Short mmCIF file of C-alpha atoms in Angstrom, two decimals:
data_model
loop_
_atom_site.label_atom_id
_atom_site.label_comp_id
_atom_site.label_asym_id
_atom_site.label_seq_id
_atom_site.Cartn_x
_atom_site.Cartn_y
_atom_site.Cartn_z
CA UNK A 1 -5.02 19.20 -19.27
CA UNK A 2 -7.87 16.98 -18.32
CA UNK A 3 -9.73 14.62 -20.56
CA UNK A 4 -12.82 16.74 -20.78
CA UNK A 5 -10.76 19.54 -22.21
CA UNK A 6 -9.40 17.56 -25.12
CA UNK A 7 -10.83 18.33 -28.58
CA UNK A 8 -12.24 15.44 -30.53
CA UNK A 9 -12.99 11.82 -29.80
CA UNK A 10 -9.55 10.54 -30.71
CA UNK A 11 -7.88 13.05 -28.32
CA UNK A 12 -10.22 11.82 -25.59
CA UNK A 13 -9.33 8.16 -26.18
CA UNK A 14 -5.47 8.73 -26.10
CA UNK A 15 -5.05 8.63 -22.31
CA UNK A 16 -7.21 5.54 -22.13
CA UNK A 17 -5.25 3.74 -24.84
CA UNK A 18 -2.03 4.76 -23.05
CA UNK A 19 -3.18 3.29 -19.67
CA UNK A 20 -4.35 0.14 -21.42
CA UNK A 21 -0.88 -0.31 -23.04
CA UNK A 22 0.78 0.62 -19.87
CA UNK A 23 -1.01 -1.88 -17.62
CA UNK A 24 -0.62 -4.57 -20.24
CA UNK A 25 3.18 -3.97 -20.32
CA UNK A 26 3.26 -3.95 -16.50
CA UNK A 27 1.35 -7.25 -16.37
CA UNK A 28 3.74 -8.93 -18.83
CA UNK A 29 6.68 -7.57 -16.86
CA UNK A 30 5.47 -9.80 -13.88
CA UNK A 31 6.04 -12.84 -16.11
CA UNK A 32 9.53 -11.52 -16.96
CA UNK A 33 10.48 -10.92 -13.44
CA UNK A 34 9.26 -14.33 -12.30
CA UNK A 35 11.20 -15.93 -15.07
CA UNK A 36 14.37 -14.32 -13.80
CA UNK A 37 13.54 -14.79 -10.06
CA UNK A 38 13.03 -18.53 -10.53
CA UNK A 39 16.66 -19.06 -10.32
CA UNK A 40 17.90 -15.74 -8.73
CA UNK A 41 17.66 -14.41 -5.27
CA UNK A 42 18.20 -10.78 -5.94
CA UNK A 43 14.91 -8.79 -6.07
CA UNK A 44 16.53 -5.51 -5.20
CA UNK A 45 19.25 -6.01 -7.81
CA UNK A 46 16.62 -6.83 -10.47
CA UNK A 47 14.66 -3.83 -9.53
CA UNK A 48 17.66 -1.54 -9.64
CA UNK A 49 18.69 -2.71 -13.05
CA UNK A 50 15.09 -2.31 -14.34
CA UNK A 51 14.60 1.22 -13.18
CA UNK A 52 18.17 2.63 -13.83
CA UNK A 53 17.77 1.14 -17.35
CA UNK A 54 14.31 2.57 -17.87
CA UNK A 55 15.52 6.09 -16.73
CA UNK A 56 18.44 6.05 -19.17
CA UNK A 57 16.09 4.92 -22.00
CA UNK A 58 13.94 8.19 -21.35
CA UNK A 59 16.94 10.55 -20.69
CA UNK A 60 17.65 11.32 -24.41
CA UNK A 61 14.00 12.52 -24.95
CA UNK A 62 14.24 14.72 -21.89
CA UNK A 63 17.54 16.23 -22.91
CA UNK A 64 16.20 17.08 -26.28
CA UNK A 65 13.26 18.91 -24.91
CA UNK A 66 13.59 22.61 -23.97
CA UNK A 67 11.08 23.19 -21.37
CA UNK A 68 11.44 20.68 -18.48
CA UNK A 69 13.23 22.59 -15.76
CA UNK A 70 11.82 21.90 -12.32
CA UNK A 71 12.20 23.78 -8.95
CA UNK A 72 14.15 21.85 -6.20
CA UNK A 73 10.93 21.33 -4.19
CA UNK A 74 9.38 19.50 -7.17
CA UNK A 75 12.54 17.49 -7.75
CA UNK A 76 12.52 16.36 -4.13
CA UNK A 77 8.89 15.50 -4.29
CA UNK A 78 9.40 13.35 -7.39
CA UNK A 79 12.41 11.59 -5.85
CA UNK A 80 10.34 10.86 -2.62
CA UNK A 81 7.40 9.49 -4.55
CA UNK A 82 9.79 7.36 -6.58
CA UNK A 83 11.24 5.93 -3.41
CA UNK A 84 7.58 4.96 -2.37
CA UNK A 85 6.51 3.49 -5.88
CA UNK A 86 9.68 1.97 -7.17
CA UNK A 87 11.63 1.21 -3.99
CA UNK A 88 9.27 0.35 -1.09
CA UNK A 89 6.57 -1.00 -3.40
CA UNK A 90 9.01 -3.24 -5.33
CA UNK A 91 10.69 -4.71 -2.27
CA UNK A 92 7.37 -5.20 -0.34
CA UNK A 93 5.65 -7.01 -3.33
CA UNK A 94 8.66 -9.46 -3.85
CA UNK A 95 9.00 -10.19 -0.02
CA UNK A 96 5.17 -10.78 0.25
CA UNK A 97 5.13 -13.16 -2.70
CA UNK A 98 7.65 -15.39 -0.89
CA UNK A 99 4.84 -16.07 1.63
CA UNK A 100 1.47 -15.88 -0.31
CA UNK A 101 0.30 -17.21 -3.74
CA UNK A 102 0.62 -14.80 -6.61
CA UNK A 103 -3.15 -15.16 -7.38
CA UNK A 104 -3.99 -13.98 -3.77
CA UNK A 105 -1.58 -11.03 -4.24
CA UNK A 106 -3.44 -10.17 -7.47
CA UNK A 107 -6.69 -9.87 -5.64
CA UNK A 108 -5.16 -7.51 -3.01
CA UNK A 109 -3.57 -5.54 -6.01
CA UNK A 110 -6.95 -4.98 -7.40
CA UNK A 111 -7.73 -2.75 -4.34
CA UNK A 112 -5.53 0.00 -5.83
CA UNK A 113 -8.51 1.98 -7.61
CA UNK A 114 -10.48 2.16 -4.44
CA UNK A 115 -7.54 3.16 -2.22
CA UNK A 116 -6.45 5.69 -4.73
CA UNK A 117 -9.88 7.29 -4.69
CA UNK A 118 -9.90 7.43 -0.91
CA UNK A 119 -6.33 8.82 -0.66
CA UNK A 120 -6.95 11.35 -3.44
CA UNK A 121 -10.15 12.54 -1.84
CA UNK A 122 -8.57 12.76 1.58
CA UNK A 123 -5.79 15.05 0.16
CA UNK A 124 -8.26 17.10 -1.92
CA UNK A 125 -6.72 15.87 -5.21
CA UNK A 126 -9.90 14.30 -6.74
CA UNK A 127 -13.50 13.64 -5.93
CA UNK A 128 -15.37 10.28 -5.56
CA UNK A 129 -18.20 9.64 -7.83
CA UNK A 130 -20.74 6.83 -7.82
CA UNK A 131 -19.68 5.62 -11.20
CA UNK A 132 -15.96 5.47 -10.39
CA UNK A 133 -16.85 3.52 -7.09
CA UNK A 134 -18.95 1.05 -9.05
CA UNK A 135 -16.22 0.66 -11.72
CA UNK A 136 -13.59 0.09 -9.11
CA UNK A 137 -15.71 -2.62 -7.35
CA UNK A 138 -16.45 -4.18 -10.76
CA UNK A 139 -12.72 -4.45 -11.53
CA UNK A 140 -11.97 -5.92 -8.07
CA UNK A 141 -14.61 -8.61 -8.74
CA UNK A 142 -13.22 -9.26 -12.16
CA UNK A 143 -9.75 -9.86 -10.79
CA UNK A 144 -11.18 -12.23 -8.19
CA UNK A 145 -13.00 -14.23 -10.79
CA UNK A 146 -10.02 -14.26 -13.09
CA UNK A 147 -7.63 -15.86 -10.61
CA UNK A 148 -10.28 -18.08 -9.26
CA UNK A 149 -9.77 -20.57 -6.49
CA UNK A 150 -5.90 -20.14 -6.75
CA UNK A 151 -6.34 -16.93 -4.65
CA UNK A 152 -7.49 -18.96 -1.67
CA UNK A 153 -5.19 -21.88 -1.72
CA UNK A 154 -2.82 -22.14 1.31
CA UNK A 155 0.53 -20.53 0.88
CA UNK A 156 3.13 -22.96 -0.22
CA UNK A 157 5.48 -21.92 2.50
CA UNK A 158 2.95 -22.80 5.20
CA UNK A 159 2.55 -20.26 8.00
CA UNK A 160 3.28 -16.63 7.85
CA UNK A 161 0.57 -15.93 5.28
CA UNK A 162 -1.08 -13.22 7.33
CA UNK A 163 2.26 -11.33 7.31
CA UNK A 164 2.61 -11.75 3.62
CA UNK A 165 -0.92 -10.45 3.01
CA UNK A 166 -0.31 -7.40 5.29
CA UNK A 167 2.98 -6.64 3.52
CA UNK A 168 1.32 -6.87 0.07
CA UNK A 169 -1.50 -4.59 1.27
CA UNK A 170 1.11 -2.20 2.46
CA UNK A 171 2.68 -2.27 -0.96
CA UNK A 172 -0.62 -1.52 -2.65
CA UNK A 173 -1.12 1.38 -0.21
CA UNK A 174 2.22 2.74 -1.38
CA UNK A 175 1.12 2.41 -5.02
CA UNK A 176 -2.27 4.07 -4.39
CA UNK A 177 -0.48 6.92 -2.60
CA UNK A 178 1.82 7.47 -5.56
CA UNK A 179 -1.13 7.55 -7.95
CA UNK A 180 -3.06 10.04 -5.73
CA UNK A 181 -0.17 12.40 -5.02
CA UNK A 182 1.91 12.34 -8.28
CA UNK A 183 -0.77 13.46 -10.64
CA UNK A 184 -0.29 17.12 -9.85
CA UNK A 185 3.51 16.80 -10.61
CA UNK A 186 2.77 15.29 -13.94
CA UNK A 187 0.11 17.96 -14.77
CA UNK A 188 2.60 20.82 -14.00
CA UNK A 189 5.87 19.30 -15.30
CA UNK A 190 7.20 17.23 -18.19
CA UNK A 191 5.87 13.61 -17.93
CA UNK A 192 9.26 12.16 -19.06
CA UNK A 193 11.29 14.30 -16.77
CA UNK A 194 9.17 13.45 -13.75
CA UNK A 195 9.20 9.75 -14.72
CA UNK A 196 13.01 9.72 -14.81
CA UNK A 197 13.22 11.39 -11.33
CA UNK A 198 10.75 8.93 -9.85
CA UNK A 199 12.63 5.95 -11.30
CA UNK A 200 15.85 7.50 -10.02
CA UNK A 201 14.41 7.78 -6.48
CA UNK A 202 13.56 4.03 -6.64
CA UNK A 203 16.98 3.08 -8.15
CA UNK A 204 18.79 5.00 -5.32
CA UNK A 205 16.61 3.23 -2.61
CA UNK A 206 17.06 -0.25 -4.12
CA UNK A 207 20.87 0.24 -4.50
CA UNK A 208 21.24 0.17 -0.78
CA UNK A 209 19.44 -3.28 -0.70
CA UNK A 210 21.14 -4.69 -3.83
CA UNK A 211 24.68 -4.29 -2.36
CA UNK A 212 24.15 -6.88 0.35
CA UNK A 213 22.62 -9.28 -2.21
CA UNK A 214 25.93 -9.13 -4.19
CA UNK A 215 24.98 -7.10 -7.21
CA UNK A 216 28.02 -8.23 -9.34
CA UNK A 217 27.55 -11.91 -8.56
CA UNK A 218 23.80 -11.67 -9.21
CA UNK A 219 24.26 -10.03 -12.62
CA UNK A 220 27.10 -12.33 -13.63
CA UNK A 221 24.85 -15.34 -12.95
CA UNK A 222 22.30 -14.15 -15.51
CA UNK A 223 21.98 -16.54 -18.51
CA UNK A 224 21.14 -15.64 -22.11
CA UNK A 225 17.29 -15.71 -21.56
CA UNK A 226 17.70 -13.63 -18.44
CA UNK A 227 19.11 -10.82 -20.43
CA UNK A 228 16.20 -10.93 -22.86
CA UNK A 229 13.74 -10.84 -19.92
CA UNK A 230 15.64 -7.90 -18.51
CA UNK A 231 15.50 -6.06 -21.73
CA UNK A 232 11.77 -6.48 -21.64
CA UNK A 233 11.59 -5.19 -17.99
CA UNK A 234 13.63 -2.11 -18.95
CA UNK A 235 11.95 -1.08 -22.18
CA UNK A 236 8.25 -2.10 -22.32
CA UNK A 237 7.99 -2.99 -18.62
CA UNK A 238 9.90 0.10 -17.48
CA UNK A 239 10.36 3.03 -19.61
CA UNK A 240 7.42 2.66 -21.89
CA UNK A 241 5.04 1.48 -19.22
CA UNK A 242 5.72 4.27 -16.86
CA UNK A 243 5.82 6.99 -19.54
CA UNK A 244 2.41 5.91 -20.83
CA UNK A 245 0.85 5.50 -17.32
CA UNK A 246 2.14 8.88 -16.25
CA UNK A 247 0.69 10.42 -19.51
CA UNK A 248 -2.75 8.89 -18.73
CA UNK A 249 -2.35 10.00 -15.06
CA UNK A 250 -1.72 13.47 -16.06
CA UNK A 251 -4.73 13.68 -18.40
CA UNK A 252 -7.29 11.73 -16.31
CA UNK A 253 -6.35 12.33 -12.72
CA UNK A 254 -5.56 9.66 -10.09
CA UNK A 255 -8.96 7.96 -9.58
CA UNK A 256 -9.85 7.42 -13.19
CA UNK A 257 -6.29 6.36 -14.16
CA UNK A 258 -6.04 3.87 -11.31
CA UNK A 259 -9.19 1.97 -12.54
CA UNK A 260 -7.08 0.57 -15.31
CA UNK A 261 -4.56 -0.96 -12.88
CA UNK A 262 -6.42 -4.20 -12.13
CA UNK A 263 -5.87 -5.20 -15.73
CA UNK A 264 -2.06 -5.84 -14.88
CA UNK A 265 -2.55 -9.12 -12.95
CA UNK A 266 -4.99 -10.30 -15.71
CA UNK A 267 -2.43 -9.39 -18.45
CA UNK A 268 0.20 -11.30 -16.36
CA UNK A 269 -2.07 -14.45 -16.27
CA UNK A 270 -2.60 -14.13 -20.11
CA UNK A 271 1.05 -13.66 -20.71
CA UNK A 272 1.78 -16.65 -18.47
CA UNK A 273 -0.45 -18.76 -20.54
CA UNK A 274 1.01 -17.66 -23.84
CA UNK A 275 4.77 -17.82 -22.85
CA UNK A 276 4.86 -20.31 -20.04
CA UNK A 277 2.02 -22.76 -20.96
CA UNK A 278 -0.25 -21.87 -17.97
CA UNK A 279 -4.00 -22.62 -18.16
CA UNK A 280 -6.71 -20.16 -19.12
CA UNK A 281 -10.14 -21.03 -17.72
CA UNK A 282 -13.59 -19.91 -18.71
CA UNK A 283 -13.87 -18.14 -15.37
CA UNK A 284 -10.72 -16.18 -16.32
CA UNK A 285 -12.57 -14.81 -19.44
CA UNK A 286 -15.58 -13.76 -17.36
CA UNK A 287 -13.19 -11.99 -14.87
CA UNK A 288 -11.50 -10.31 -17.76
CA UNK A 289 -14.77 -8.92 -19.03
CA UNK A 290 -15.57 -7.52 -15.69
CA UNK A 291 -12.20 -5.91 -15.14
CA UNK A 292 -12.31 -4.35 -18.66
CA UNK A 293 -15.80 -3.11 -18.12
CA UNK A 294 -14.72 -0.96 -15.15
CA UNK A 295 -12.60 1.59 -17.06
CA UNK A 296 -14.80 1.43 -20.10
CA UNK A 297 -17.79 2.39 -17.96
CA UNK A 298 -15.90 5.40 -16.46
CA UNK A 299 -14.80 6.52 -20.11
CA UNK A 300 -18.40 6.08 -21.37
CA UNK A 301 -19.88 8.14 -18.56
CA UNK A 302 -17.30 10.97 -19.06
CA UNK A 303 -18.01 10.97 -22.74
CA UNK A 304 -21.76 11.09 -22.17
CA UNK A 305 -21.36 13.86 -19.66
CA UNK A 306 -19.17 15.85 -22.19
CA UNK A 307 -21.69 15.42 -24.93
CA UNK A 308 -24.63 16.66 -22.67
CA UNK A 309 -22.60 19.60 -21.65
CA UNK A 310 -21.81 20.48 -25.30
CA UNK A 311 -25.57 20.21 -26.20
CA UNK A 312 -26.68 22.41 -23.26
CA UNK A 313 -27.38 26.00 -24.50
CA UNK A 314 -25.57 28.74 -22.50
CA UNK A 315 -27.59 30.59 -19.93
CA UNK A 316 -29.00 33.80 -21.06
#
């Protein structure tokens, strides 16, 4: 069911609230992952633990439901999209961040709404509107302002920055493709069941890369704080974040849901300031306002169109 078919203003706000919470949880999970990766060299192991834990958290709710069975073709599609989003995307992001500053990655990350619109339109899954295009550009500008000059500092590792940027852009293309192509699965099947399958696809993909890292050795080296950060990655940053995002994706469609995504790096910056003592600048607040304005404009335009349609008398 799409947003315009929902009854009442509260129902119409639910998918937007779900997406806001989802991208906030996702943003704070960047801080949790960074806290663990500061003294660990196992990105695939961390991703594997995160997604298998998230899938297990959602499993009891799926087993308790009665109507969630899926055809083999749909199961295969969900697993393949999971490999793309939770496998390739995860590894590409972590590899790229070894070569470029996180702030520069955040700016590239903010291209997701625009790329999602283009891919969804190319596959006939959504249509591009002027308001969504404007909101996407506004959110992109907001992220650029929020991260400020940090996005344009030279990479700490010296050369290889172009490769890192290309790899990050590839990861963003994977995320945009997932947004564009998975919406129909969520519209036709249980959100929780498809979420479990997509995370399982990512988990299976990452397992092949975690074994060479030495999974047991990596996990045994985790300290007390690492397990708390991992719990955050599994619950709010994994199970809850994906279930909420996929609920919003099902209700709003790929393009309107993706406009919320640029809030993730901004939430990561805010969480870094709160938990790690990083600095918040006035420019960050301006960027935050721009990034939040994007999805709010889309929501407002849809609500206005729905009210106008409701007030239009039927044709004789």
